Amino acid sequence: MRMDTSLLLINALLYFFLPLWGIAGFVDWCCHRATKIEHTTGIKETLMHSVMGIQMGLPIVLCLIFDVNALILLICIITWVLHELVAHMDVAYASPIREISIWEMHAHTYLGSLPLYMLTSIIVINWDHFLKLITLDLNGEMTFTLLENPYGTSSYLPAYLTFMAIVCVFPYMEENLRCIYAYFKGRKA
């Protein structure tokens, strides 16, 4: 039995790349906690982490809810470019101020490369829409159309969002609160 290449790529995205990106984010959070960023780079760095999570979370959710067309691809490309800019600013800001461990460097390798792999896979899967985007043939391409059949199983999206809430959203919310608390505690002292 031969499987369609697009289906293989979609399954790789759903069951390998997306969970691995969340795990890398959790490892990165553990490293931030271990180096006590609330006492070094604080609010500025943790807000950059939150911005990067939103920059990658938005296109992921869009691709899981809507049919991918030129509009969705454009959003994916723009958010990826912005994510790369913020990631560079983050490391440039943090590296002279606090220790970035070998574990955190490895986590950054995944956090930086997986979005590019995912974007490339999404472009390959939706090549006809990508061609329309780059040729500016946008007739009927700039809409949000809900998927008729969700990717994976019907429970994939709720399961993935729950997984990401546990390994990324809640930990980074805790990091934000920890940094805000340390900032205001330091101002009172």
CSV table of N, CA and C in Angstrom, one decimal, residues 33-172:
chain,number,residue,atom,x,y,z
A,33,ARG,N,14.1,28.8,34.0
A,33,ARG,CA,13.8,28.6,35.4
A,33,ARG,C,15.1,28.3,36.2
A,34,ALA,N,15.9,27.4,35.7
A,34,ALA,CA,17.2,27.0,36.3
A,34,ALA,C,18.1,28.2,36.4
A,35,THR,N,18.1,29.1,35.4
A,35,THR,CA,19.1,30.2,35.5
A,35,THR,C,18.4,31.5,36.1
A,36,LYS,N,17.2,31.3,36.6
A,36,LYS,CA,16.5,32.4,37.4
A,36,LYS,C,16.5,33.7,36.5
A,37,ILE,N,15.9,33.6,35.4
A,37,ILE,CA,15.9,34.8,34.5
A,37,ILE,C,15.1,36.0,35.2
A,38,GLU,N,14.3,35.7,36.1
A,38,GLU,CA,13.6,36.8,36.8
A,38,GLU,C,14.5,37.7,37.5
A,39,HIS,N,15.8,37.3,37.8
A,39,HIS,CA,16.8,38.1,38.5
A,39,HIS,C,17.9,38.6,37.6
A,40,THR,N,17.7,38.2,36.3
A,40,THR,CA,18.8,38.7,35.3
A,40,THR,C,18.1,39.5,34.2
A,41,THR,N,17.6,38.8,33.2
A,41,THR,CA,17.0,39.5,32.1
A,41,THR,C,15.6,39.9,32.2
A,42,GLY,N,14.9,39.2,33.1
A,42,GLY,CA,13.5,39.6,33.6
A,42,GLY,C,12.5,39.7,32.6
A,43,ILE,N,11.7,40.8,32.8
A,43,ILE,CA,10.4,41.1,32.0
A,43,ILE,C,10.7,41.2,30.5
A,44,LYS,N,11.8,41.9,30.2
A,44,LYS,CA,12.1,42.1,28.7
A,44,LYS,C,12.2,40.7,28.0
A,45,GLU,N,13.0,39.8,28.6
A,45,GLU,CA,13.2,38.6,27.9
A,45,GLU,C,12.0,37.7,27.9
A,46,THR,N,11.3,37.6,29.1
A,46,THR,CA,10.1,36.7,29.1
A,46,THR,C,9.0,37.2,28.2
A,47,LEU,N,8.9,38.5,28.0
A,47,LEU,CA,7.9,39.0,27.0
A,47,LEU,C,8.3,38.7,25.6
A,48,MET,N,9.6,38.6,25.3
A,48,MET,CA,10.0,38.2,24.0
A,48,MET,C,9.7,36.7,23.8
A,49,HIS,N,9.8,35.9,24.8
A,49,HIS,CA,9.5,34.5,24.7
A,49,HIS,C,8.0,34.4,24.4
A,50,SER,N,7.2,35.1,25.1
A,50,SER,CA,5.7,35.1,24.9
A,50,SER,C,5.4,35.5,23.5
A,51,VAL,N,6.0,36.6,23.0
A,51,VAL,CA,5.8,37.1,21.6
A,51,VAL,C,6.1,36.0,20.6
A,52,MET,N,7.2,35.3,20.8
A,52,MET,CA,7.6,34.3,19.9
A,52,MET,C,6.7,33.1,19.9
A,53,GLY,N,6.2,32.7,21.1
A,53,GLY,CA,5.2,31.7,21.2
A,53,GLY,C,3.9,32.0,20.4
A,54,ILE,N,3.5,33.3,20.6
A,54,ILE,CA,2.3,33.7,19.8
A,54,ILE,C,2.5,33.8,18.3
A,55,GLN,N,3.7,34.2,17.9
A,55,GLN,CA,4.1,34.3,16.5
A,55,GLN,C,4.0,32.9,15.9
A,56,MET,N,4.4,31.9,16.6
A,56,MET,CA,4.3,30.5,16.0
A,56,MET,C,3.0,29.9,16.2
A,57,GLY,N,2.4,30.2,17.4
A,57,GLY,CA,1.1,29.6,17.7
A,57,GLY,C,0.0,30.0,16.8
A,58,LEU,N,0.0,31.2,16.4
A,58,LEU,CA,-1.1,31.7,15.5
A,58,LEU,C,-1.1,31.0,14.1
A,59,PRO,N,0.0,30.9,13.4
A,59,PRO,CA,-0.1,30.1,12.1
A,59,PRO,C,-0.4,28.6,12.3
A,60,ILE,N,0.1,28.1,13.4
A,60,ILE,CA,-0.2,26.6,13.7
A,60,ILE,C,-1.7,26.4,13.8
A,61,VAL,N,-2.3,27.3,14.7
A,61,VAL,CA,-3.8,27.1,14.9
A,61,VAL,C,-4.6,27.4,13.6
A,62,LEU,N,-4.1,28.4,12.8
A,62,LEU,CA,-4.8,28.8,11.6
A,62,LEU,C,-4.8,27.6,10.6
A,63,CYS,N,-3.6,26.9,10.5
A,63,CYS,CA,-3.4,25.8,9.6
A,63,CYS,C,-4.2,24.5,10.1
A,64,LEU,N,-4.5,24.5,11.4
A,64,LEU,CA,-5.3,23.3,11.9
A,64,LEU,C,-6.8,23.6,11.8
A,65,ILE,N,-7.2,24.8,11.7
A,65,ILE,CA,-8.6,25.1,11.6
A,65,ILE,C,-9.1,25.5,10.2
A,66,PHE,N,-8.3,26.1,9.4
A,66,PHE,CA,-8.8,26.6,8.1
A,66,PHE,C,-8.0,25.9,7.0
A,67,ASP,N,-8.7,25.9,5.8
A,67,ASP,CA,-8.1,25.4,4.6
A,67,ASP,C,-6.9,26.3,4.3
A,68,VAL,N,-5.8,25.8,4.0
A,68,VAL,CA,-4.6,26.6,3.7
A,68,VAL,C,-4.7,27.1,2.3
A,69,ASN,N,-4.6,28.4,2.2
A,69,ASN,CA,-4.7,29.1,0.9
A,69,ASN,C,-3.6,30.2,0.9
A,70,ALA,N,-3.6,31.1,-0.1
A,70,ALA,CA,-2.5,32.1,-0.1
A,70,ALA,C,-2.5,33.0,1.1
A,71,LEU,N,-3.7,33.3,1.6
A,71,LEU,CA,-3.8,34.2,2.8
A,71,LEU,C,-3.1,33.5,4.0
A,72,ILE,N,-3.4,32.2,4.3
A,72,ILE,CA,-2.9,31.5,5.4
A,72,ILE,C,-1.4,31.4,5.2
A,73,LEU,N,-0.9,31.1,4.0
A,73,LEU,CA,0.5,31.0,3.7
A,73,LEU,C,1.2,32.3,3.9
A,74,LEU,N,0.6,33.4,3.5
A,74,LEU,CA,1.2,34.7,3.7
A,74,LEU,C,1.4,35.0,5.2
A,75,ILE,N,0.3,34.7,6.0
A,75,ILE,CA,0.4,34.8,7.5
A,75,ILE,C,1.5,34.0,8.0
A,76,CYS,N,1.6,32.7,7.6
A,76,CYS,CA,2.7,31.8,8.0
A,76,CYS,C,4.1,32.4,7.7
A,77,ILE,N,4.3,32.9,6.5
A,77,ILE,CA,5.6,33.4,6.1
A,77,ILE,C,5.9,34.6,6.9
A,78,ILE,N,5.0,35.6,7.1
A,78,ILE,CA,5.2,36.8,7.8
A,78,ILE,C,5.5,36.5,9.3
A,79,THR,N,4.7,35.6,9.9
A,79,THR,CA,5.0,35.3,11.3
A,79,THR,C,6.3,34.6,11.5
A,80,TRP,N,6.7,33.8,10.5
A,80,TRP,CA,8.0,33.1,10.7
A,80,TRP,C,9.1,34.1,10.6
A,81,VAL,N,9.1,35.1,9.6
A,81,VAL,CA,10.1,36.1,9.5
A,81,VAL,C,10.2,36.9,10.8
A,82,LEU,N,9.0,37.3,11.3
A,82,LEU,CA,9.0,38.1,12.6
A,82,LEU,C,9.5,37.3,13.8
A,83,HIS,N,9.2,36.0,13.8
A,83,HIS,CA,9.7,35.1,14.9
A,83,HIS,C,11.2,35.1,14.8
A,84,GLU,N,11.8,35.0,13.6
A,84,GLU,CA,13.3,34.9,13.5
A,84,GLU,C,13.9,36.2,14.0
A,85,LEU,N,13.3,37.4,13.7
A,85,LEU,CA,13.8,38.7,14.2
A,85,LEU,C,13.8,38.7,15.7
A,86,VAL,N,12.6,38.3,16.3
A,86,VAL,CA,12.5,38.4,17.7
A,86,VAL,C,13.5,37.4,18.4
A,87,ALA,N,13.6,36.2,17.8
A,87,ALA,CA,14.6,35.2,18.3
A,87,ALA,C,16.0,35.8,18.4
A,88,HIS,N,16.4,36.5,17.3
A,88,HIS,CA,17.7,37.1,17.2
A,88,HIS,C,17.8,38.1,18.3
A,89,MET,N,16.8,39.0,18.5
A,89,MET,CA,16.9,40.0,19.5
A,89,MET,C,16.9,39.4,20.9
A,90,ASP,N,16.2,38.3,21.1
A,90,ASP,CA,16.2,37.6,22.4
A,90,ASP,C,17.6,37.1,22.8
A,91,VAL,N,18.2,36.4,21.9
A,91,VAL,CA,19.5,35.9,22.2
A,91,VAL,C,20.6,37.0,22.3
A,92,ALA,N,20.5,38.0,21.5
A,92,ALA,CA,21.4,39.1,21.5
A,92,ALA,C,21.3,39.8,22.9
A,93,TYR,N,20.1,40.0,23.3
A,93,TYR,CA,19.8,40.6,24.6
A,93,TYR,C,20.3,39.8,25.8
A,94,ALA,N,19.9,38.5,25.8
A,94,ALA,CA,20.1,37.7,27.0
A,94,ALA,C,21.6,37.2,27.1
A,95,SER,N,22.3,36.9,26.0
A,95,SER,CA,23.6,36.2,26.1
A,95,SER,C,24.6,37.0,26.9
A,96,PRO,N,24.7,38.3,26.8
A,96,PRO,CA,25.7,39.0,27.6
A,96,PRO,C,25.3,39.2,29.1
A,97,ILE,N,24.0,38.9,29.4
A,97,ILE,CA,23.5,39.2,30.8
A,97,ILE,C,23.4,37.9,31.6
A,98,ARG,N,23.0,36.8,31.0
A,98,ARG,CA,22.9,35.6,31.8
A,98,ARG,C,23.5,34.4,31.1
A,99,GLU,N,23.7,33.3,31.8
A,99,GLU,CA,24.2,32.1,31.3
A,99,GLU,C,23.2,31.4,30.4
A,100,ILE,N,23.6,31.0,29.2
A,100,ILE,CA,22.7,30.2,28.3
A,100,ILE,C,23.4,28.8,28.2
A,101,SER,N,22.8,27.9,28.9
A,101,SER,CA,23.4,26.5,29.0
A,101,SER,C,23.4,25.8,27.7
A,102,ILE,N,24.2,24.7,27.7
A,102,ILE,CA,24.2,23.9,26.5
A,102,ILE,C,22.8,23.3,26.2
A,103,TRP,N,22.0,23.0,27.3
A,103,TRP,CA,20.7,22.5,27.1
A,103,TRP,C,19.8,23.5,26.4
A,104,GLU,N,19.9,24.8,26.9
A,104,GLU,CA,19.1,25.9,26.3
A,104,GLU,C,19.5,26.1,24.9
A,105,MET,N,20.8,26.0,24.6
A,105,MET,CA,21.3,26.2,23.2
A,105,MET,C,20.7,25.1,22.3
A,106,HIS,N,20.6,23.9,22.8
A,106,HIS,CA,20.0,22.8,22.0
A,106,HIS,C,18.5,23.0,21.8
A,107,ALA,N,17.9,23.5,22.9
A,107,ALA,CA,16.4,23.8,22.8
A,107,ALA,C,16.2,24.9,21.7
A,108,HIS,N,17.1,25.9,21.7
A,108,HIS,CA,17.0,27.0,20.7
A,108,HIS,C,17.2,26.4,19.3
A,109,THR,N,18.0,25.4,19.1
A,109,THR,CA,18.2,24.8,17.8
A,109,THR,C,16.9,24.3,17.3
A,110,TYR,N,16.2,23.6,18.1
A,110,TYR,CA,14.9,23.0,17.7
A,110,TYR,C,13.8,24.1,17.5
A,111,LEU,N,13.8,25.1,18.5
A,111,LEU,CA,12.8,26.2,18.4
A,111,LEU,C,13.0,27.0,17.2
A,112,GLY,N,14.2,27.1,16.7
A,112,GLY,CA,14.5,27.9,15.5
A,112,GLY,C,14.3,27.2,14.2
A,113,SER,N,14.7,25.9,14.2
A,113,SER,CA,14.6,25.1,13.0
A,113,SER,C,13.3,24.5,12.7
A,114,LEU,N,12.6,24.0,13.7
A,114,LEU,CA,11.3,23.4,13.5
A,114,LEU,C,10.3,24.3,12.8
A,115,PRO,N,10.2,25.5,13.2
A,115,PRO,CA,9.2,26.4,12.4
A,115,PRO,C,9.5,26.5,10.9
A,116,LEU,N,10.8,26.5,10.6
A,116,LEU,CA,11.2,26.5,9.2
A,116,LEU,C,10.8,25.2,8.5
A,117,TYR,N,11.1,24.1,9.1
A,117,TYR,CA,10.7,22.8,8.6
A,117,TYR,C,9.2,22.7,8.4
A,118,MET,N,8.5,23.2,9.4
A,118,MET,CA,7.0,23.1,9.3
A,118,MET,C,6.5,24.0,8.2
A,119,LEU,N,7.0,25.2,8.1
A,119,LEU,CA,6.6,26.2,7.0
A,119,LEU,C,6.9,25.6,5.7
A,120,THR,N,8.1,25.0,5.5
A,120,THR,CA,8.5,24.4,4.2
A,120,THR,C,7.5,23.2,3.9
A,121,SER,N,7.2,22.4,4.9
A,121,SER,CA,6.3,21.3,4.6
A,121,SER,C,4.9,21.8,4.2
A,122,ILE,N,4.4,22.8,4.9
A,122,ILE,CA,3.1,23.4,4.6
A,122,ILE,C,3.1,24.0,3.2
A,123,ILE,N,4.2,24.6,2.8
A,123,ILE,CA,4.3,25.2,1.4
A,123,ILE,C,4.3,24.0,0.4
A,124,VAL,N,5.0,22.9,0.7
A,124,VAL,CA,5.1,21.8,-0.3
A,124,VAL,C,3.7,21.2,-0.4
A,125,ILE,N,3.0,21.0,0.7
A,125,ILE,CA,1.7,20.3,0.7
A,125,ILE,C,0.7,21.2,-0.1
A,126,ASN,N,0.9,22.5,0.0
A,126,ASN,CA,-0.1,23.5,-0.6
A,126,ASN,C,0.6,24.2,-1.7
A,127,TRP,N,1.4,23.5,-2.5
A,127,TRP,CA,2.2,24.2,-3.6
A,127,TRP,C,1.4,25.0,-4.5
A,128,ASP,N,0.2,24.6,-4.9
A,128,ASP,CA,-0.7,25.3,-5.8
A,128,ASP,C,-1.0,26.7,-5.3
A,129,HIS,N,-1.3,26.7,-4.0
A,129,HIS,CA,-1.7,28.0,-3.3
A,129,HIS,C,-0.4,28.9,-3.2
A,130,PHE,N,0.7,28.2,-2.9
A,130,PHE,CA,2.0,29.0,-2.8
A,130,PHE,C,2.3,29.7,-4.2
A,131,LEU,N,2.1,28.9,-5.3
A,131,LEU,CA,2.3,29.5,-6.6
A,131,LEU,C,1.4,30.7,-6.8
A,132,LYS,N,0.1,30.6,-6.4
A,132,LYS,CA,-0.8,31.7,-6.5
A,132,LYS,C,-0.4,32.9,-5.7
A,133,LEU,N,0.2,32.6,-4.5
A,133,LEU,CA,0.7,33.7,-3.7
A,133,LEU,C,1.8,34.4,-4.4
A,134,ILE,N,2.8,33.7,-4.8
A,134,ILE,CA,4.0,34.4,-5.4
A,134,ILE,C,3.8,35.0,-6.8
A,135,THR,N,2.7,34.5,-7.4
A,135,THR,CA,2.4,35.2,-8.7
A,135,THR,C,1.3,36.2,-8.6
A,136,LEU,N,0.8,36.4,-7.3
A,136,LEU,CA,-0.2,37.4,-7.0
A,136,LEU,C,-1.5,37.1,-7.7
A,137,ASP,N,-1.8,35.8,-7.9
A,137,ASP,CA,-3.1,35.3,-8.5
A,137,ASP,C,-3.9,35.0,-7.3
A,138,LEU,N,-4.5,36.1,-6.7
A,138,LEU,CA,-5.1,36.0,-5.4
A,138,LEU,C,-6.6,35.8,-5.4
A,139,ASN,N,-7.2,35.7,-6.6
A,139,ASN,CA,-8.7,35.6,-6.7
A,139,ASN,C,-9.1,34.3,-5.9
A,140,GLY,N,-10.0,34.6,-4.9
A,140,GLY,CA,-10.5,33.5,-4.1
A,140,GLY,C,-9.5,32.9,-3.1
A,141,GLU,N,-8.4,33.5,-3.0
A,141,GLU,CA,-7.3,33.0,-2.1
A,141,GLU,C,-7.2,33.7,-0.8
A,142,MET,N,-7.9,34.8,-0.6
A,142,MET,CA,-7.7,35.6,0.6
A,142,MET,C,-8.9,35.5,1.5
A,143,THR,N,-9.3,34.3,1.9
A,143,THR,CA,-10.4,34.0,2.7
A,143,THR,C,-10.0,33.0,3.8
A,144,PHE,N,-10.8,33.0,4.9
A,144,PHE,CA,-10.7,32.0,5.9
A,144,PHE,C,-11.8,31.0,5.7
A,145,THR,N,-11.5,29.8,5.3
A,145,THR,CA,-12.5,28.8,5.1
A,145,THR,C,-12.3,27.6,6.0
A,146,LEU,N,-13.2,27.4,6.9
A,146,LEU,CA,-13.0,26.3,7.9
A,146,LEU,C,-12.8,24.9,7.2
A,147,LEU,N,-11.9,24.1,7.7
A,147,LEU,CA,-11.7,22.8,7.2
A,147,LEU,C,-13.0,22.0,7.3
A,148,GLU,N,-13.3,21.2,6.3
A,148,GLU,CA,-14.4,20.3,6.4
A,148,GLU,C,-14.1,19.1,7.2
A,149,ASN,N,-12.9,18.6,7.0
A,149,ASN,CA,-12.4,17.4,7.7
A,149,ASN,C,-11.1,17.8,8.5
A,150,PRO,N,-11.2,17.8,9.8
A,150,PRO,CA,-10.0,18.2,10.6
A,150,PRO,C,-8.8,17.2,10.3
A,151,TYR,N,-7.6,17.7,10.5
A,151,TYR,CA,-6.4,16.9,10.3
A,151,TYR,C,-6.3,15.9,11.5
A,152,GLY,N,-5.7,14.8,11.3
A,152,GLY,CA,-5.6,13.7,12.3
A,152,GLY,C,-7.0,13.2,12.6
A,153,THR,N,-7.3,13.0,13.8
A,153,THR,CA,-8.6,12.6,14.2
A,153,THR,C,-9.4,13.8,14.7
A,154,SER,N,-10.7,13.5,15.0
A,154,SER,CA,-11.6,14.6,15.4
A,154,SER,C,-11.1,15.2,16.8
A,155,SER,N,-10.4,14.4,17.5
A,155,SER,CA,-9.9,14.8,18.8
A,155,SER,C,-8.5,15.4,18.8
A,156,TYR,N,-7.8,15.4,17.6
A,156,TYR,CA,-6.5,15.9,17.5
A,156,TYR,C,-6.3,17.4,18.0
A,157,LEU,N,-7.1,18.3,17.5
A,157,LEU,CA,-6.9,19.7,17.8
A,157,LEU,C,-7.1,19.9,19.3
A,158,PRO,N,-8.2,19.4,20.0
A,158,PRO,CA,-8.3,19.6,21.4
A,158,PRO,C,-7.1,19.0,22.2
A,159,ALA,N,-6.7,17.8,21.8
A,159,ALA,CA,-5.6,17.1,22.4
A,159,ALA,C,-4.3,17.9,22.3
A,160,TYR,N,-4.0,18.4,21.1
A,160,TYR,CA,-2.8,19.2,20.8
A,160,TYR,C,-2.8,20.5,21.6
A,161,LEU,N,-4.0,21.2,21.6
A,161,LEU,CA,-4.1,22.5,22.4
A,161,LEU,C,-3.9,22.2,23.9
A,162,THR,N,-4.4,21.1,24.4
A,162,THR,CA,-4.2,20.8,25.8
A,162,THR,C,-2.8,20.5,26.1
A,163,PHE,N,-2.1,19.7,25.2
A,163,PHE,CA,-0.7,19.4,25.3
A,163,PHE,C,0.1,20.7,25.4
A,164,MET,N,-0.2,21.6,24.4
A,164,MET,CA,0.6,22.9,24.4
A,164,MET,C,0.3,23.7,25.6
A,165,ALA,N,-0.9,23.7,26.1
A,165,ALA,CA,-1.2,24.5,27.3
A,165,ALA,C,-0.3,24.0,28.4
A,166,ILE,N,-0.2,22.7,28.5
A,166,ILE,CA,0.5,22.1,29.7
A,166,ILE,C,2.0,22.3,29.5
A,167,VAL,N,2.6,22.1,28.3
A,167,VAL,CA,4.0,22.2,28.2
A,167,VAL,C,4.6,23.6,27.8
A,168,CYS,N,3.7,24.5,27.3
A,168,CYS,CA,4.2,25.8,26.9
A,168,CYS,C,3.4,27.0,27.5
A,169,VAL,N,2.1,27.0,27.3
A,169,VAL,CA,1.3,28.2,27.7
A,169,VAL,C,1.4,28.4,29.2
A,170,PHE,N,1.1,27.4,30.0
A,170,PHE,CA,1.1,27.6,31.5
A,170,PHE,C,2.5,27.8,32.0
A,171,PRO,N,3.5,27.1,31.5
A,171,PRO,CA,4.9,27.4,32.0
A,171,PRO,C,5.3,28.8,31.7
A,172,TYR,N,5.0,29.3,30.5
A,172,TYR,CA,5.5,30.6,30.1
A,172,TYR,C,4.6,31.7,30.8
